[in-house]
C-alpha positions as a Markdown table, in Angstrom:
| # | Residue | x | y | z |
|---|---|---|---|---|
| 1 | Met | 37.0 | -8.7 | 53.7 |
| 2 | Ser | 39.0 | -5.2 | 53.4 |
| 3 | Thr | 36.9 | -2.1 | 53.4 |
| 4 | Ser | 38.8 | 1.1 | 51.5 |
| 5 | Thr | 37.5 | 4.5 | 51.8 |
| 6 | Pro | 37.7 | 6.4 | 48.9 |
| 7 | Pro | 40.0 | 9.4 | 48.7 |
| 8 | Thr | 38.6 | 12.4 | 50.4 |
| 9 | Pro | 38.8 | 15.4 | 47.5 |
| 10 | Pro | 41.0 | 18.1 | 48.7 |
| 11 | Thr | 39.4 | 21.0 | 50.7 |
| 12 | Asp | 42.0 | 23.9 | 49.6 |
| 13 | Glu | 40.4 | 25.8 | 46.8 |
| 14 | Ser | 43.3 | 25.5 | 44.5 |
| 15 | Ser | 41.5 | 23.6 | 42.0 |
| 16 | Gly | 42.5 | 23.9 | 38.8 |
| 17 | Leu | 39.7 | 26.1 | 37.4 |
| 18 | Arg | 40.0 | 29.8 | 39.4 |
| 19 | Phe | 37.9 | 33.0 | 38.7 |
| 20 | Ser | 39.5 | 36.2 | 38.2 |
| 21 | Pro | 38.0 | 39.4 | 36.9 |
| 22 | Trp | 41.0 | 39.6 | 34.9 |
| 23 | Asn | 39.8 | 37.0 | 32.4 |
| 24 | Leu | 37.0 | 39.0 | 31.7 |
| 25 | Leu | 39.1 | 41.0 | 29.4 |
| 26 | Leu | 39.7 | 37.5 | 26.8 |
| 27 | Leu | 36.2 | 38.2 | 26.1 |
| 28 | Leu | 37.3 | 42.0 | 24.3 |
| 29 | Pro | 38.6 | 40.1 | 21.1 |
| 30 | Phe | 35.2 | 38.5 | 20.3 |
| 31 | Leu | 33.6 | 41.8 | 19.4 |
| 32 | Met | 35.9 | 41.1 | 16.2 |
| 33 | Leu | 32.8 | 38.8 | 15.2 |
| 34 | Val | 30.6 | 41.7 | 15.1 |
| 35 | Thr | 31.3 | 42.3 | 11.2 |
| 36 | Pro | 28.2 | 45.1 | 10.8 |
| 37 | Trp | 30.2 | 47.2 | 12.5 |
| 38 | Phe | 33.1 | 47.5 | 10.5 |
| 39 | Asn | 31.8 | 46.3 | 7.4 |
| 40 | Ala | 33.0 | 48.9 | 5.1 |
| 41 | Ala | 35.2 | 50.2 | 2.3 |
| 42 | Asp | 36.5 | 53.3 | 3.8 |
| 43 | Pro | 38.9 | 54.4 | 5.2 |
| 44 | His | 42.0 | 52.9 | 3.4 |
| 45 | Leu | 45.1 | 52.2 | 5.4 |
| 46 | Phe | 47.9 | 51.4 | 2.9 |
| 47 | Gly | 45.5 | 50.1 | 0.3 |
| 48 | Leu | 43.4 | 47.4 | 2.3 |
| 49 | Pro | 39.7 | 48.5 | 3.0 |
| 50 | Phe | 38.4 | 49.5 | 6.6 |
| 51 | Phe | 37.1 | 45.8 | 6.7 |
| 52 | Tyr | 40.4 | 44.1 | 6.3 |
| 53 | Trp | 43.0 | 46.2 | 8.2 |
| 54 | Val | 40.8 | 46.9 | 11.3 |
| 55 | Gln | 40.7 | 42.5 | 11.2 |
| 56 | Phe | 44.7 | 42.9 | 11.8 |
| 57 | Ala | 43.8 | 45.4 | 14.0 |
| 58 | Trp | 42.1 | 43.0 | 16.2 |
| 59 | Val | 44.4 | 40.5 | 16.1 |
| 60 | Ala | 47.0 | 42.9 | 18.1 |
| 61 | Val | 44.2 | 43.9 | 20.6 |
| 62 | Gly | 43.6 | 40.0 | 20.6 |
| 63 | Val | 47.3 | 39.8 | 21.8 |
| 64 | Val | 47.5 | 42.2 | 24.2 |
| 65 | Ala | 44.8 | 41.2 | 26.2 |
| 66 | Val | 46.0 | 37.8 | 26.7 |
| 67 | Ala | 49.3 | 39.2 | 27.7 |
| 68 | Ile | 47.5 | 41.2 | 30.0 |
| 69 | Val | 45.6 | 38.4 | 31.5 |
| 70 | Tyr | 48.3 | 36.6 | 31.7 |
| 71 | Val | 50.3 | 38.5 | 33.7 |
| 72 | Arg | 47.6 | 39.8 | 36.2 |
| 73 | Thr | 46.8 | 36.3 | 36.9 |
| 74 | Arg | 49.9 | 33.8 | 37.0 |
| 75 | Glu | 50.7 | 33.1 | 40.3 |
| 76 | Glu | 53.1 | 34.9 | 42.1 |
| 77 | Ile | 54.1 | 32.4 | 44.9 |
| 78 | Asn | 54.5 | 28.6 | 43.7 |
| 79 | Pro | 52.1 | 26.4 | 45.7 |
| 80 | Glu | 54.2 | 23.9 | 48.1 |
| 81 | Val | 53.5 | 20.4 | 46.7 |
| 82 | Ser | 52.2 | 18.0 | 49.4 |
| 83 | Gly | 55.1 | 15.2 | 50.5 |
| 84 | Glu | 57.8 | 17.4 | 48.6 |
| 85 | Gly | 60.7 | 15.9 | 51.0 |
| 86 | Leu | 59.9 | 12.3 | 49.8 |
| 87 | Asp | 61.9 | 10.1 | 47.8 |
| 88 | Val | 61.4 | 9.0 | 44.4 |
| 89 | Asp | 61.6 | 5.3 | 45.5 |
| 90 | Glu | 59.5 | 6.0 | 48.7 |
| 91 | Leu | 56.7 | 8.2 | 45.9 |
| 92 | Asp | 56.7 | 4.2 | 43.3 |
| 93 | Glu | 53.8 | 2.8 | 44.1 |
| 94 | Gly | 55.6 | -1.0 | 44.2 |
| 95 | Thr | 57.4 | -0.3 | 47.6 |
| 96 | Arg | 54.4 | 0.4 | 49.5 |
| 97 | Arg | 54.8 | -0.5 | 52.8 |
């Protein structure tokens, strides 16, 4: 009878989820949902009431917020992959020794 031990989870802190204070900037576009703040007809811009053109402005704010968060939180250095020097045949489950 062979007892195999379950794989141990990685001990480094490079899991898929990471927190960065820059991620809080992604909450900014949610202010668009507070419609009583901009539920008005005046001022008009290019014939559009304030309620409509301010929503277009919030789209631009959301795009800029996502772009800033992307640039500030992307990894500068590519993480090293364990087993990087292995050949494809060595990684194949069928050729396990």
